[in-house]
mmCIF file of C-alpha atoms in Angstrom:
data_model
loop_
_atom_site.group_PDB
_atom_site.id
_atom_site.type_symbol
_atom_site.label_atom_id
_atom_site.label_comp_id
_atom_site.label_asym_id
_atom_site.label_seq_id
_atom_site.Cartn_x
_atom_site.Cartn_y
_atom_site.Cartn_z
ATOM 1 C CA MET N 1 0.014 0.001 -0.014
ATOM 2 C CA SER N 2 1.375 3.394 -1.005
ATOM 3 C CA LEU N 3 0.937 6.331 1.353
ATOM 4 C CA LEU N 4 1.032 10.061 0.631
ATOM 5 C CA LEU N 5 1.466 12.748 3.261
ATOM 6 C CA ALA N 6 0.068 16.219 2.435
ATOM 7 C CA VAL N 7 1.091 19.386 4.360
ATOM 8 C CA ASP N 8 -0.522 22.809 4.100
ATOM 9 C CA THR N 9 1.103 25.731 5.997
ATOM 10 C CA SER N 10 -0.076 28.499 3.662
ATOM 11 C CA THR N 11 -1.569 30.682 6.358
ATOM 12 C CA GLN N 12 -2.380 30.416 10.097
ATOM 13 C CA TRP N 13 -4.807 27.636 9.107
ATOM 14 C CA THR N 14 -2.609 24.534 8.850
ATOM 15 C CA GLY N 15 -3.629 21.126 7.576
ATOM 16 C CA LEU N 16 -2.267 17.576 7.248
ATOM 17 C CA ALA N 17 -3.648 14.506 5.533
ATOM 18 C CA LEU N 18 -2.561 10.906 5.032
ATOM 19 C CA TYR N 19 -3.874 9.307 1.895
ATOM 20 C CA ASP N 20 -3.538 5.878 0.231
ATOM 21 C CA GLY N 21 -5.417 6.491 -3.074
ATOM 22 C CA ALA N 22 -8.621 4.889 -1.809
ATOM 23 C CA ARG N 23 -9.017 6.334 1.669
ATOM 24 C CA VAL N 24 -8.200 9.439 3.740
ATOM 25 C CA LEU N 25 -6.498 7.614 6.629
ATOM 26 C CA GLY N 26 -6.261 10.712 8.703
ATOM 27 C CA GLU N 27 -6.756 14.487 8.469
ATOM 28 C CA MET N 28 -6.026 17.463 10.772
ATOM 29 C CA THR N 29 -6.806 21.152 10.413
ATOM 30 C CA TRP N 30 -6.189 23.833 13.006
ATOM 31 C CA MET N 31 -5.269 27.505 13.485
ATOM 32 C CA THR N 32 -1.622 27.629 14.558
ATOM 33 C CA ARG N 33 -1.409 31.422 15.173
ATOM 34 C CA GLY N 34 2.172 31.695 13.862
ATOM 35 C CA HIS N 35 3.530 28.555 15.622
ATOM 36 C CA HIS N 36 4.188 26.484 12.502
ATOM 37 C CA THR N 37 7.769 25.716 13.453
ATOM 38 C CA VAL N 38 6.899 24.061 16.776
ATOM 39 C CA GLU N 39 3.507 22.574 15.952
ATOM 40 C CA THR N 40 3.706 21.036 12.468
ATOM 41 C CA ALA N 41 6.301 18.258 12.961
ATOM 42 C CA PRO N 42 4.723 16.985 16.199
ATOM 43 C CA ALA N 43 1.318 17.059 14.539
ATOM 44 C CA ILE N 44 2.638 14.949 11.685
ATOM 45 C CA GLN N 45 3.887 12.377 14.210
ATOM 46 C CA ARG N 46 0.500 12.273 15.941
ATOM 47 C CA LEU N 47 -1.285 11.862 12.587
ATOM 48 C CA LEU N 48 0.933 8.907 11.737
ATOM 49 C CA GLU N 49 0.497 7.258 15.129
ATOM 50 C CA GLN N 50 -3.260 7.724 15.079
ATOM 51 C CA SER N 51 -3.371 6.244 11.578
ATOM 52 C CA GLY N 52 -1.121 3.292 12.480
ATOM 53 C CA ALA N 53 1.525 4.343 10.022
ATOM 54 C CA ARG N 54 5.226 5.047 10.154
ATOM 55 C CA MET N 55 7.228 7.751 8.429
ATOM 56 C CA GLU N 56 9.228 5.077 6.620
ATOM 57 C CA GLN N 57 5.953 3.958 4.873
ATOM 58 C CA ILE N 58 5.373 7.317 3.153
ATOM 59 C CA ASP N 59 5.943 6.985 -0.620
ATOM 60 C CA CYS N 60 5.282 10.592 -1.592
ATOM 61 C CA PHE N 61 5.077 14.002 0.033
ATOM 62 C CA ALA N 62 2.790 16.848 -1.028
ATOM 63 C CA ALA N 63 3.091 20.526 -0.059
ATOM 64 C CA ALA N 64 0.774 23.510 -0.573
ATOM 65 C CA LEU N 65 2.795 26.081 -2.549
ATOM 66 C CA GLY N 66 0.731 29.216 -1.741
ATOM 67 C CA PRO N 67 0.048 31.987 -2.272
ATOM 68 C CA GLY N 68 0.100 32.687 1.506
ATOM 69 C CA SER N 69 2.345 33.856 4.309
ATOM 70 C CA PHE N 70 6.020 34.113 3.384
ATOM 71 C CA THR N 71 7.129 32.605 6.687
ATOM 72 C CA SER N 72 4.622 29.852 7.018
ATOM 73 C CA LEU N 73 5.006 28.633 3.408
ATOM 74 C CA ARG N 74 8.802 28.545 3.811
ATOM 75 C CA ILE N 75 8.516 26.538 7.002
ATOM 76 C CA GLY N 76 6.123 24.020 5.565
ATOM 77 C CA LEU N 77 7.962 23.539 2.289
ATOM 78 C CA ALA N 78 11.303 23.177 4.083
ATOM 79 C CA LEU N 79 9.783 20.486 6.342
ATOM 80 C CA VAL N 80 8.323 18.574 3.385
ATOM 81 C CA LYS N 81 11.538 18.840 1.357
ATOM 82 C CA GLY N 82 13.572 17.626 4.353
ATOM 83 C CA MET N 83 11.385 14.573 4.875
ATOM 84 C CA ALA N 84 11.350 13.763 1.155
ATOM 85 C CA LEU N 85 15.147 14.140 0.806
ATOM 86 C CA THR N 86 15.862 12.108 3.933
ATOM 87 C CA LEU N 87 13.651 9.205 2.800
ATOM 88 C CA ARG N 88 14.573 9.641 -0.895
ATOM 89 C CA LYS N 89 10.912 9.934 -1.860
ATOM 90 C CA PRO N 90 9.251 12.184 -4.378
ATOM 91 C CA VAL N 91 7.651 15.551 -3.527
ATOM 92 C CA ILE N 92 4.780 17.321 -5.314
ATOM 93 C CA GLY N 93 3.723 20.930 -4.933
ATOM 94 C CA ILE N 94 0.160 22.061 -5.455
ATOM 95 C CA PRO N 95 -1.035 25.732 -5.566
ATOM 96 C CA THR N 96 -3.079 26.306 -2.364
ATOM 97 C CA LEU N 97 -6.189 27.718 -3.942
ATOM 98 C CA ASP N 98 -6.290 24.845 -6.466
ATOM 99 C CA PHE N 99 -7.158 22.361 -3.811
ATOM 100 C CA LEU N 100 -9.613 24.784 -2.152
ATOM 101 C CA ALA N 101 -11.401 24.930 -5.490
ATOM 102 C CA GLU N 102 -11.261 21.205 -5.931
ATOM 103 C CA ALA N 103 -13.522 20.756 -2.906
ATOM 104 C CA LEU N 104 -16.324 23.009 -4.207
ATOM 105 C CA PRO N 105 -19.207 21.950 -6.474
ATOM 106 C CA VAL N 106 -18.499 22.943 -10.101
ATOM 107 C CA GLN N 107 -20.868 25.634 -11.426
ATOM 108 C CA GLU N 108 -21.363 27.379 -14.739
ATOM 109 C CA PHE N 109 -20.470 30.723 -13.198
ATOM 110 C CA PRO N 110 -16.973 31.742 -12.043
ATOM 111 C CA LEU N 111 -15.338 31.075 -8.707
ATOM 112 C CA ALA N 112 -13.274 33.603 -6.780
ATOM 113 C CA ALA N 113 -11.034 31.573 -4.379
ATOM 114 C CA VAL N 114 -9.303 33.590 -1.658
ATOM 115 C CA LEU N 115 -7.048 33.350 1.417
ATOM 116 C CA GLN N 116 -5.587 35.765 3.869
ATOM 117 C CA ALA N 117 -2.498 37.693 2.553
ATOM 118 C CA GLY N 118 -1.973 39.964 5.554
ATOM 119 C CA ARG N 119 -2.601 43.618 6.219
ATOM 120 C CA GLY N 120 -6.281 43.358 5.423
ATOM 121 C CA ARG N 121 -5.676 41.920 2.012
ATOM 122 C CA LEU N 122 -6.627 38.735 0.223
ATOM 123 C CA ALA N 123 -4.842 36.573 -2.278
ATOM 124 C CA LEU N 124 -7.268 35.830 -5.111
ATOM 125 C CA VAL N 125 -7.410 33.431 -8.044
ATOM 126 C CA TRP N 126 -10.280 33.227 -10.490
ATOM 127 C CA TYR N 127 -11.560 29.869 -11.669
ATOM 128 C CA ARG N 128 -13.857 28.650 -14.426
ATOM 129 C CA ALA N 129 -15.362 25.187 -15.034
ATOM 130 C CA VAL N 130 -13.391 23.306 -17.723
ATOM 131 C CA LYS N 131 -14.406 19.696 -18.462
ATOM 132 C CA GLY N 132 -16.180 19.310 -15.169
ATOM 133 C CA ARG N 133 -13.391 20.744 -12.897
ATOM 134 C CA TRP N 134 -12.422 24.176 -11.660
ATOM 135 C CA LYS N 135 -9.389 25.507 -13.652
ATOM 136 C CA ALA N 136 -7.428 28.564 -12.692
ATOM 137 C CA GLN N 137 -7.777 31.592 -14.996
ATOM 138 C CA GLY N 138 -4.577 33.629 -14.734
ATOM 139 C CA GLU N 139 -2.134 34.257 -11.933
ATOM 140 C CA PRO N 140 -2.859 35.030 -8.243
ATOM 141 C CA GLN N 141 -3.463 38.653 -7.341
ATOM 142 C CA ILE N 142 -3.763 40.796 -4.208
ATOM 143 C CA ILE N 143 -7.062 42.472 -3.511
ATOM 144 C CA THR N 144 -9.179 43.824 -0.670
ATOM 145 C CA ALA N 145 -12.641 42.323 0.124
ATOM 146 C CA ALA N 146 -14.242 45.669 -0.806
ATOM 147 C CA ALA N 147 -12.485 45.728 -4.171
ATOM 148 C CA LEU N 148 -13.529 42.141 -4.842
ATOM 149 C CA ALA N 149 -17.190 42.963 -4.096
ATOM 150 C CA GLU N 150 -16.950 45.896 -6.593
ATOM 151 C CA GLN N 151 -15.485 43.709 -9.309
ATOM 152 C CA ILE N 152 -18.280 41.111 -9.259
ATOM 153 C CA GLN N 153 -20.908 42.022 -11.913
ATOM 154 C CA GLU N 154 -22.163 38.533 -12.744
ATOM 155 C CA PRO N 155 -23.181 35.497 -10.604
ATOM 156 C CA THR N 156 -19.940 34.471 -8.875
ATOM 157 C CA LEU N 157 -19.160 32.027 -6.084
ATOM 158 C CA VAL N 158 -16.703 33.383 -3.489
ATOM 159 C CA ALA N 159 -15.016 30.899 -1.186
ATOM 160 C CA GLY N 160 -11.991 30.777 1.070
ATOM 161 C CA GLU N 161 -10.388 32.061 4.237
ATOM 162 C CA LEU N 162 -12.232 35.239 5.291
ATOM 163 C CA THR N 163 -12.433 37.192 8.497
ATOM 164 C CA PRO N 164 -15.858 37.760 10.059
ATOM 165 C CA GLU N 165 -15.736 41.408 8.945
ATOM 166 C CA GLU N 166 -14.858 40.409 5.335
ATOM 167 C CA ARG N 167 -17.737 37.882 5.272
ATOM 168 C CA GLU N 168 -20.140 40.557 6.525
ATOM 169 C CA LEU N 169 -18.924 43.000 3.869
ATOM 170 C CA LEU N 170 -19.308 40.509 1.086
ATOM 171 C CA GLN N 171 -22.719 39.314 2.310
ATOM 172 C CA ARG N 172 -23.946 42.880 1.841
ATOM 173 C CA LYS N 173 -23.229 42.499 -1.907
ATOM 174 C CA ARG N 174 -26.578 40.931 -2.757
ATOM 175 C CA GLY N 175 -27.579 39.372 -6.021
ATOM 176 C CA ASN N 176 -24.498 38.302 -8.002
ATOM 177 C CA LEU N 177 -22.200 37.407 -5.125
ATOM 178 C CA LEU N 178 -22.723 33.889 -3.781
ATOM 179 C CA LEU N 179 -20.734 33.355 -0.583
ATOM 180 C CA ALA N 180 -19.776 29.820 0.252
ATOM 181 C CA SER N 181 -20.402 28.674 3.832
ATOM 182 C CA PRO N 182 -17.497 28.648 6.328
ATOM 183 C CA ALA N 183 -17.371 24.833 6.168
ATOM 184 C CA LEU N 184 -17.070 24.855 2.338
ATOM 185 C CA SER N 185 -14.537 27.674 2.623
ATOM 186 C CA THR N 186 -12.190 25.674 4.824
ATOM 187 C CA ARG N 187 -9.121 24.301 3.014
ATOM 188 C CA ARG N 188 -9.163 20.524 3.266
ATOM 189 C CA PRO N 189 -5.698 18.953 3.074
ATOM 190 C CA SER N 190 -7.313 15.713 1.847
ATOM 191 C CA PHE N 191 -8.040 17.528 -1.452
ATOM 192 C CA LEU N 192 -4.380 18.518 -1.572
ATOM 193 C CA ALA N 193 -3.567 14.907 -1.166
ATOM 194 C CA GLU N 194 -5.938 13.842 -3.922
ATOM 195 C CA LEU N 195 -4.590 16.305 -6.448
ATOM 196 C CA ALA N 196 -1.035 15.263 -5.535
ATOM 197 C CA TRP N 197 -1.930 11.594 -5.756
ATOM 198 C CA GLU N 198 -3.103 12.039 -9.413
ATOM 199 C CA ARG N 199 0.245 13.494 -10.255
ATOM 200 C CA PHE N 200 2.153 10.879 -8.277
ATOM 201 C CA GLN N 201 0.362 8.082 -10.134
ATOM 202 C CA ALA N 202 1.159 9.786 -13.484
ATOM 203 C CA GLY N 203 4.842 10.140 -12.496
ATOM 204 C CA ARG N 204 4.623 13.931 -12.532
ATOM 205 C CA VAL N 205 6.721 14.794 -9.515
ATOM 206 C CA ASP N 206 8.766 17.897 -8.701
ATOM 207 C CA ASP N 207 12.416 18.499 -8.063
ATOM 208 C CA PRO N 208 12.739 18.892 -4.260
ATOM 209 C CA VAL N 209 15.722 21.184 -4.605
ATOM 210 C CA SER N 210 14.175 23.713 -7.006
ATOM 211 C CA LEU N 211 10.501 23.544 -5.833
ATOM 212 C CA ALA N 212 9.603 27.036 -4.503
ATOM 213 C CA PRO N 213 6.592 28.663 -2.858
ATOM 214 C CA ILE N 214 4.277 31.175 -4.671
ATOM 215 C CA TYR N 215 4.847 34.524 -3.090
ATOM 216 C CA LEU N 216 2.870 37.671 -3.714
ATOM 217 C CA HIS N 217 3.902 41.256 -2.926
ATOM 218 C CA VAL N 218 1.289 42.791 -0.681
ATOM 219 C CA GLY N 219 2.126 46.225 -2.004
ATOM 220 C CA GLU N 220 0.683 45.290 -5.364
ATOM 221 C CA VAL N 221 -2.917 45.579 -4.195
ATOM 222 C CA ILE N 222 -5.961 46.435 -6.267
ATOM 223 C CA PRO N 223 -7.391 49.510 -4.559
ATOM 224 C CA SER N 224 -10.813 49.582 -3.086
#
């Protein structure tokens, strides 16, 4: 049985999943509040113990690439690379908002997937349905919740990591803006694992040395 370990440290919301291609053997999601360095590795060990697995049984490692926090992304990717290189196993990087989108029902109208980018800003990627799956349309961008609300002129699903104040602001945009529930907006590391598993089975792995996070400059913000 092959096992894949997925790690998401894109923002304060951190996630882990252990996957074997047929089952999610274990999954954890929590708010770390900036303690990625001291919390992530012990959490991985707990996940393995609770799932009855050992680190030596992992055949592939997956990491969320961002966008997200510079520090947390660097910590998570360094941890994943270290495990992969130590065990001589492949590593696969997946853009963070891709696996958020993967968990959402596919619609005919567009999806705006977001996560926290710091300083009251959001990282945003637009998606459209292509052959029954959400596909990114262009590169990530930095935006405020107010600017996003003003951009939306057609029925659009908005999902992702939002503060209570940002959710309230977006909910006031009635009509075209369809706001996903908090549960549907939570990044599930099991979907990171599934996307990485597809690539693992196809032999499309990344170079652990050159694999790098997706960083955005918060100064390049679309004004509200």
